[in-house]
mmCIF file of C-alpha atoms in Angstrom:
data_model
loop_
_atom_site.group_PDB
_atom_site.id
_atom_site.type_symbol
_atom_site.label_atom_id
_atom_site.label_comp_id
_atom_site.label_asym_id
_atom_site.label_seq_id
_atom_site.Cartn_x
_atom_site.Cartn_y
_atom_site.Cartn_z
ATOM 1 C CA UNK H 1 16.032 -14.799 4.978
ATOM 2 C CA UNK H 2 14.546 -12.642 7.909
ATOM 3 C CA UNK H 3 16.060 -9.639 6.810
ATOM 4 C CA UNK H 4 17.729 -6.726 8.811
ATOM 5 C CA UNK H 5 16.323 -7.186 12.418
ATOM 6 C CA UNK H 6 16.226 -4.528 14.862
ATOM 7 C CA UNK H 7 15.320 -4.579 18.359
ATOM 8 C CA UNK H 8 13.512 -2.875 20.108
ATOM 9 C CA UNK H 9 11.145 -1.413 17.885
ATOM 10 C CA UNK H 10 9.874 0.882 20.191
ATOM 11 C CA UNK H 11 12.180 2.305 23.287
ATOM 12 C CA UNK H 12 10.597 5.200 25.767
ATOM 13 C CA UNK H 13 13.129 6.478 28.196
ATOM 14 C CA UNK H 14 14.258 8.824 30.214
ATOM 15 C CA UNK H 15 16.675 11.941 30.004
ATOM 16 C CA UNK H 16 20.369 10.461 31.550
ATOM 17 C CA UNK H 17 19.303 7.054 30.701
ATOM 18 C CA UNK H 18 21.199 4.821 28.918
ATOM 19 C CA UNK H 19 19.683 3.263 25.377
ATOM 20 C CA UNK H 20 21.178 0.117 23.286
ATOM 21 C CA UNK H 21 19.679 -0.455 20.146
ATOM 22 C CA UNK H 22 20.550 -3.804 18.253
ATOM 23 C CA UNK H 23 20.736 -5.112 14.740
ATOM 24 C CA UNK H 24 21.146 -8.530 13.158
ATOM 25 C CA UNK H 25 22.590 -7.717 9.355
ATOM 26 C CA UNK H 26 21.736 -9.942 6.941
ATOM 27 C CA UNK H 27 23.703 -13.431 6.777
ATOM 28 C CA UNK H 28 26.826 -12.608 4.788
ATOM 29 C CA UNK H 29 26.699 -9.045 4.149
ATOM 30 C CA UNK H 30 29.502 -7.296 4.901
ATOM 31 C CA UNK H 31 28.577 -4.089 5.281
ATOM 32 C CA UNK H 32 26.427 -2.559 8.481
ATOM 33 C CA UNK H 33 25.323 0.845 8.857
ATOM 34 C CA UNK H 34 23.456 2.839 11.581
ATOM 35 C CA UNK H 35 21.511 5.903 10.497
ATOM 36 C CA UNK H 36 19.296 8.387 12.314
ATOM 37 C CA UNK H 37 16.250 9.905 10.629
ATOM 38 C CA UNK H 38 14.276 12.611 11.695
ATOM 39 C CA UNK H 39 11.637 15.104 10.558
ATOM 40 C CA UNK H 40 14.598 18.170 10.501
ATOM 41 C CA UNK H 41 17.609 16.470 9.460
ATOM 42 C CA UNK H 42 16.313 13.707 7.427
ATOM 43 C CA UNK H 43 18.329 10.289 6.740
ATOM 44 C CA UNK H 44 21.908 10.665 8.877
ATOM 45 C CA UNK H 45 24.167 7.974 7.909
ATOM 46 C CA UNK H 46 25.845 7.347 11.685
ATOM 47 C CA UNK H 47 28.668 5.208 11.650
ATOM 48 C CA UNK H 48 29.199 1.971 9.375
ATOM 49 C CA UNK H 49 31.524 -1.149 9.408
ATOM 50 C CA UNK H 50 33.380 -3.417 7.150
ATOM 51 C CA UNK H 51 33.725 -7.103 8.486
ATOM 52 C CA UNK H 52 33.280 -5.907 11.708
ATOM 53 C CA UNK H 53 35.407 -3.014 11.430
ATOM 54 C CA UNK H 54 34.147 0.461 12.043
ATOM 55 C CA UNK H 55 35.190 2.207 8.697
ATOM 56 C CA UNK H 56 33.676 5.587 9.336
ATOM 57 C CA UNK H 57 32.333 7.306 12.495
ATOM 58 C CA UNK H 58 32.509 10.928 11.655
ATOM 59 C CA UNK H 59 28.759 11.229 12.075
ATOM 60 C CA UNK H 60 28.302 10.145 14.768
ATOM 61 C CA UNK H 61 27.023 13.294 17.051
ATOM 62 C CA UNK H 62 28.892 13.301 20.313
ATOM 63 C CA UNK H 63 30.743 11.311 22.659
ATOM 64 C CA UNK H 64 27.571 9.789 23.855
ATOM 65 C CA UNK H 65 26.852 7.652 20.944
ATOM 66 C CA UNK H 66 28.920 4.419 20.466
ATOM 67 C CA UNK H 67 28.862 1.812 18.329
ATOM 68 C CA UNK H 68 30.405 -1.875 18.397
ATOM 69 C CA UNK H 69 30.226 -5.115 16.396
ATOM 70 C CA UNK H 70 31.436 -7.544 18.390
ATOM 71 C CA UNK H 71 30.815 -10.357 15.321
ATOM 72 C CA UNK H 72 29.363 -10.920 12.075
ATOM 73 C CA UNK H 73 26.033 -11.156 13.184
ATOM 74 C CA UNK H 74 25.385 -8.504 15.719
ATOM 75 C CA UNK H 75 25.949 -4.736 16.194
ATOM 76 C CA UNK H 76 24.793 -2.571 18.608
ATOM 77 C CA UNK H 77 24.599 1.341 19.376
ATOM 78 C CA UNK H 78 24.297 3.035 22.405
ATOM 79 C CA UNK H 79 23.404 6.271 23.969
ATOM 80 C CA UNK H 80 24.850 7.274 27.191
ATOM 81 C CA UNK H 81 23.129 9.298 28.823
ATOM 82 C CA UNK H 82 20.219 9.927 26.409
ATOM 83 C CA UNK H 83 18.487 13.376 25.724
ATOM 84 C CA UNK H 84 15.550 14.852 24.000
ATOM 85 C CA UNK H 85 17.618 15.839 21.252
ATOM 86 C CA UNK H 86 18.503 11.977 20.712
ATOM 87 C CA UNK H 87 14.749 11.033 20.309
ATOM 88 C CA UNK H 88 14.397 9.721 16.351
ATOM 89 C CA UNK H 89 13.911 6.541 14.438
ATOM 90 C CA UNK H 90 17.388 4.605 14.205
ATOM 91 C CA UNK H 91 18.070 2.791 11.265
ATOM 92 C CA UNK H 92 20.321 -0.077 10.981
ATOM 93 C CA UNK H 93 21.270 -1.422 7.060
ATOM 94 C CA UNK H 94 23.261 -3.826 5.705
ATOM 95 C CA UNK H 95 25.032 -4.713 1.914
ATOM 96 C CA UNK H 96 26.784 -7.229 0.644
ATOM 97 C CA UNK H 97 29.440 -5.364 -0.935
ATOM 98 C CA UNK H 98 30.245 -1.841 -1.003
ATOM 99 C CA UNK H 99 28.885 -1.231 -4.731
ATOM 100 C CA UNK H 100 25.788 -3.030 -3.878
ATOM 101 C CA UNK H 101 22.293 -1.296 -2.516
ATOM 102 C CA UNK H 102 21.603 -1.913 0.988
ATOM 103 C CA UNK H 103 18.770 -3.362 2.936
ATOM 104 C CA UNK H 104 17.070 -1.548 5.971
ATOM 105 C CA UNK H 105 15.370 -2.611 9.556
ATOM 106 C CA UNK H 106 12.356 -2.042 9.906
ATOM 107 C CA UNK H 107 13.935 0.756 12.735
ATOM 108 C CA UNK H 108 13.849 1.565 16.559
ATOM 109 C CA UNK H 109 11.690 4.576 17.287
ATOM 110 C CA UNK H 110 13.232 6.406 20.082
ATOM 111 C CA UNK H 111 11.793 8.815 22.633
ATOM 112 C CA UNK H 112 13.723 10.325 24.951
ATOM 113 C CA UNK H 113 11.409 12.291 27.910
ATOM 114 C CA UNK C 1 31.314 19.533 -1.268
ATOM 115 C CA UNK C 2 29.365 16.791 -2.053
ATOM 116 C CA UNK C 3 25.513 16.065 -2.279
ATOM 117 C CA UNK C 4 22.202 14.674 -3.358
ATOM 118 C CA UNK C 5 19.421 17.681 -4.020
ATOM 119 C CA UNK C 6 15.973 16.321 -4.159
ATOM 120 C CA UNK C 7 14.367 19.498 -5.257
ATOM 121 C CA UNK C 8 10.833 18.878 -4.541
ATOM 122 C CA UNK C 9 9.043 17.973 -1.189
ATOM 123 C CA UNK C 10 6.131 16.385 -2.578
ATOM 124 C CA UNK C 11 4.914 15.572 -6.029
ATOM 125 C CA UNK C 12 1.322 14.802 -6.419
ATOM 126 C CA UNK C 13 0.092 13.050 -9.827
ATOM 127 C CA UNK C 14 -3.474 11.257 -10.597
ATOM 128 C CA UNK C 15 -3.444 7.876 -10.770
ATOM 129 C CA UNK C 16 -2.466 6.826 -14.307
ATOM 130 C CA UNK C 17 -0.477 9.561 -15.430
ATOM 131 C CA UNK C 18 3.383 9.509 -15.637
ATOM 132 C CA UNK C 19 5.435 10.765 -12.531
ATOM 133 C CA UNK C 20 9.093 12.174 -12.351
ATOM 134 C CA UNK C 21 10.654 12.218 -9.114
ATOM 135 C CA UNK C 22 13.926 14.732 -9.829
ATOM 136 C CA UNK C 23 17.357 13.865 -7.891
ATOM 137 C CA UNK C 24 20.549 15.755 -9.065
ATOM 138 C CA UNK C 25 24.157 15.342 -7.271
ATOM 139 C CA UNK C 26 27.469 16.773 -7.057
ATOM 140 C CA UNK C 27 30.056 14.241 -6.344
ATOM 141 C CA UNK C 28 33.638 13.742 -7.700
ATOM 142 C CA UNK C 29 34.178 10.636 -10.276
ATOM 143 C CA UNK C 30 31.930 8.328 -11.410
ATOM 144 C CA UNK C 31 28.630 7.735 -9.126
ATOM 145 C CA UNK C 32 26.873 4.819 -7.934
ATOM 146 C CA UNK C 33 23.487 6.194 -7.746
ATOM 147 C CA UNK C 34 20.402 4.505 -6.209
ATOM 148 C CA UNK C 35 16.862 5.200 -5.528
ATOM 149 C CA UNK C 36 15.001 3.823 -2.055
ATOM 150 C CA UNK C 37 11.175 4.120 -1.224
ATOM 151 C CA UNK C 38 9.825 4.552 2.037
ATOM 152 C CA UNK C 39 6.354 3.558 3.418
ATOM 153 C CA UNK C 40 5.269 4.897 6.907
ATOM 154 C CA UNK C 41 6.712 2.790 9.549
ATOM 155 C CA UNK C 42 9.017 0.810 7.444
ATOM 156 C CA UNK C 43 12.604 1.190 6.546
ATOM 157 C CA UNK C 44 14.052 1.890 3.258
ATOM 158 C CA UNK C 45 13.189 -0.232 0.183
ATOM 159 C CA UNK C 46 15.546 -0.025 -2.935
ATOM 160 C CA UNK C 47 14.395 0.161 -5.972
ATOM 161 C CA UNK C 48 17.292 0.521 -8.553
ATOM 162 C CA UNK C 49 20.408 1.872 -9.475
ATOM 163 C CA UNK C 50 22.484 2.848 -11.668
ATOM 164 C CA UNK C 51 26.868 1.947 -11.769
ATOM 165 C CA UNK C 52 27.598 2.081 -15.310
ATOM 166 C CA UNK C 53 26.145 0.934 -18.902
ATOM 167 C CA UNK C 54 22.815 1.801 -19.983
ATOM 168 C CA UNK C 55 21.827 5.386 -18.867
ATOM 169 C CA UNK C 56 18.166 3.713 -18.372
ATOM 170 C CA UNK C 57 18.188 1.431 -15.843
ATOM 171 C CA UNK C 58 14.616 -0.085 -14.852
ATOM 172 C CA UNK C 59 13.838 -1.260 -11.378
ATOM 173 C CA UNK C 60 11.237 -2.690 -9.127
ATOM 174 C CA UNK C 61 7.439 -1.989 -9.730
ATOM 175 C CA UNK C 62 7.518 -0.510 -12.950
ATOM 176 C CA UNK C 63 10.242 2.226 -11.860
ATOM 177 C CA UNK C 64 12.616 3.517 -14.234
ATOM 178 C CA UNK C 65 15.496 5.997 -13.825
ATOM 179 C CA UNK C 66 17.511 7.761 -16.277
ATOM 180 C CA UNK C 67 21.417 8.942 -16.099
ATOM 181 C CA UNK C 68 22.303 11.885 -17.495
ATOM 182 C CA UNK C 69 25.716 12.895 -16.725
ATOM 183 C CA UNK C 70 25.789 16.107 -18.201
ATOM 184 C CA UNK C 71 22.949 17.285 -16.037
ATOM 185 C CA UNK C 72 23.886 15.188 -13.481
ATOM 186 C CA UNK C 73 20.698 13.914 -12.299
ATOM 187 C CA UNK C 74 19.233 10.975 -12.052
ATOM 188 C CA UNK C 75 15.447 11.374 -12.258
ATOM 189 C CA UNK C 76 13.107 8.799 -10.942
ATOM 190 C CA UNK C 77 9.976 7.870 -13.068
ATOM 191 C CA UNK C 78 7.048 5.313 -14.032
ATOM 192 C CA UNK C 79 4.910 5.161 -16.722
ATOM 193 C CA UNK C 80 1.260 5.166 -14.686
ATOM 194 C CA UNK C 81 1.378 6.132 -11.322
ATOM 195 C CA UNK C 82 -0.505 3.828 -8.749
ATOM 196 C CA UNK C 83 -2.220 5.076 -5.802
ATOM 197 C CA UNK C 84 0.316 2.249 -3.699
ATOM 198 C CA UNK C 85 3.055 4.125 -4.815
ATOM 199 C CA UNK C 86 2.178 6.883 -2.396
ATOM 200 C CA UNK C 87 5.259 7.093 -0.366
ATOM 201 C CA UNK C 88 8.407 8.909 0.425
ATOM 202 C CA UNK C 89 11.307 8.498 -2.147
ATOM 203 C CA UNK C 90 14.986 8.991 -2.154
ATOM 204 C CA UNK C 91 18.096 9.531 -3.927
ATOM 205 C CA UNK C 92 21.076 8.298 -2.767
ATOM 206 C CA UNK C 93 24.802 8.418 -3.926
ATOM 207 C CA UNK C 94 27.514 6.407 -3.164
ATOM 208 C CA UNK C 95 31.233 8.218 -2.429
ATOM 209 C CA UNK C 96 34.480 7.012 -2.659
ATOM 210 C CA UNK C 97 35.265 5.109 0.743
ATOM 211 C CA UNK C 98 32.036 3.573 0.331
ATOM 212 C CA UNK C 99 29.945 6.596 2.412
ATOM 213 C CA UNK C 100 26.499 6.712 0.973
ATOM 214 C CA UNK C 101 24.651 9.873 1.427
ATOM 215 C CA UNK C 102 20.882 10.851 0.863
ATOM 216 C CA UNK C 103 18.808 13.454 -0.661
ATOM 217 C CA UNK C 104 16.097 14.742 1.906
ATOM 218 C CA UNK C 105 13.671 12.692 0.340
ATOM 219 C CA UNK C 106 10.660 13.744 -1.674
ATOM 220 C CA UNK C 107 6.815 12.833 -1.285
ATOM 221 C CA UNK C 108 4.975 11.251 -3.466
ATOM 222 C CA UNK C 109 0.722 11.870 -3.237
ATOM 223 C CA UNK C 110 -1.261 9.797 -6.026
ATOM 224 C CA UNK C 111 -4.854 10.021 -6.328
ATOM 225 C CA UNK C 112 -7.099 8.356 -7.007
#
């Protein structure tokens, strides 16, 4: 198995730009999570899903973050419009079950100009 | 309200001696508790964890972690440190409704 794959590993944009950051999960996991980690805040879980179902947004910062996961094998989150504030490395993670520990991407750093 | 405390940014040991990396938490109920290693650039590795039984539970690469519920911490150590295990370590707990949350993570500096 490939593991957790995240694209793009690297994303430079603009301020008012709009960023989409993807995630393959690993094949029959069931859980997906989306984190943000940066040098003041440290490791922020985001949002997360069961089976596709978003379980638990409240940390996700503002209105300008979403998150969808359309199917089983693909979940995306996007920034609209981007700031500076926004710029970290996004993590995406998935589990098999809820009681199990959970694999990470390798991450998308983001810088936002 | 609930947390991980990781109260040390950095820990540095010579290679070969014994390292603790300390984690204590304040959750309701009974924790799932896990510890995750993180090289630069990568995303986060697990290592082991602990959901019931044996307060020892023993891991990847020679990592061991101990439960003790009283204290409640759940303190990360190996035997002989390696310079590879030079990295950035967290504690994580598990919540009811499945949330995990993190400690801030604590540095790990072996030399040679």
């Amino acid at each position: 198995d490939a593991g957790v794959i995240q694209s793009p590993r690297h994303e430079v944009t603009e301020m008012g730009q709009e960023v989409t950051l993807r995630c393959k999960p690993i094949s029959g996991h069931d859980y997906l999570f989306w984190y943000r980690q940066t040098m003041m805040r440290g490791l922020e879980l985001l949002i997360y899903f069961n089976n596709n179902v978003p379980i638990d947004d409240s940390g996700m910062p503002e209105d300008r973050f979403s998150a969808k996961m359309p199917n089983a094998s693909f979940s995306t989150l996007k920034i609209q419009p981007s700031e500076p504030r926004d710029s970290a490395v996004y993590f995406c993670a998935s589990s098999l079950t809820a009681n199990n520990e959970q694999f990470f991407g390798p991450g998308t750093r983001l810088t936002v100009l | 309200a609930q947390s991980v405390a990781q109260p040390e940014d950095q820990v540095n040991v010579a290679e070969g001696n014994p390292l603790t990396v300390k984690c204590t938490y304040s959750v309701s109920g009974n924790p799932y508790l896990f510890w995750y290693v993180q090289y630069p650039n990568r995303g986060l590795q697990f290592l082991l964890k602990y959901i019931t039984g044996d307060n020892l539970v023993k891991g990847s690469y020679g990592f061991e972690a101990e439960f003790n519920k009283s204290q409640t911490s759940f303190h990360l150590k190996k035997p002989s440190a390696l310079v590879s295990d030079s990295a950035l370590y967290f504690c994580a707990v598990r919540l009811r409704g499945f949330k995990t949350i993190f400690g801030a993570g604590t540095r790990l500096f072996v030399k040679a």
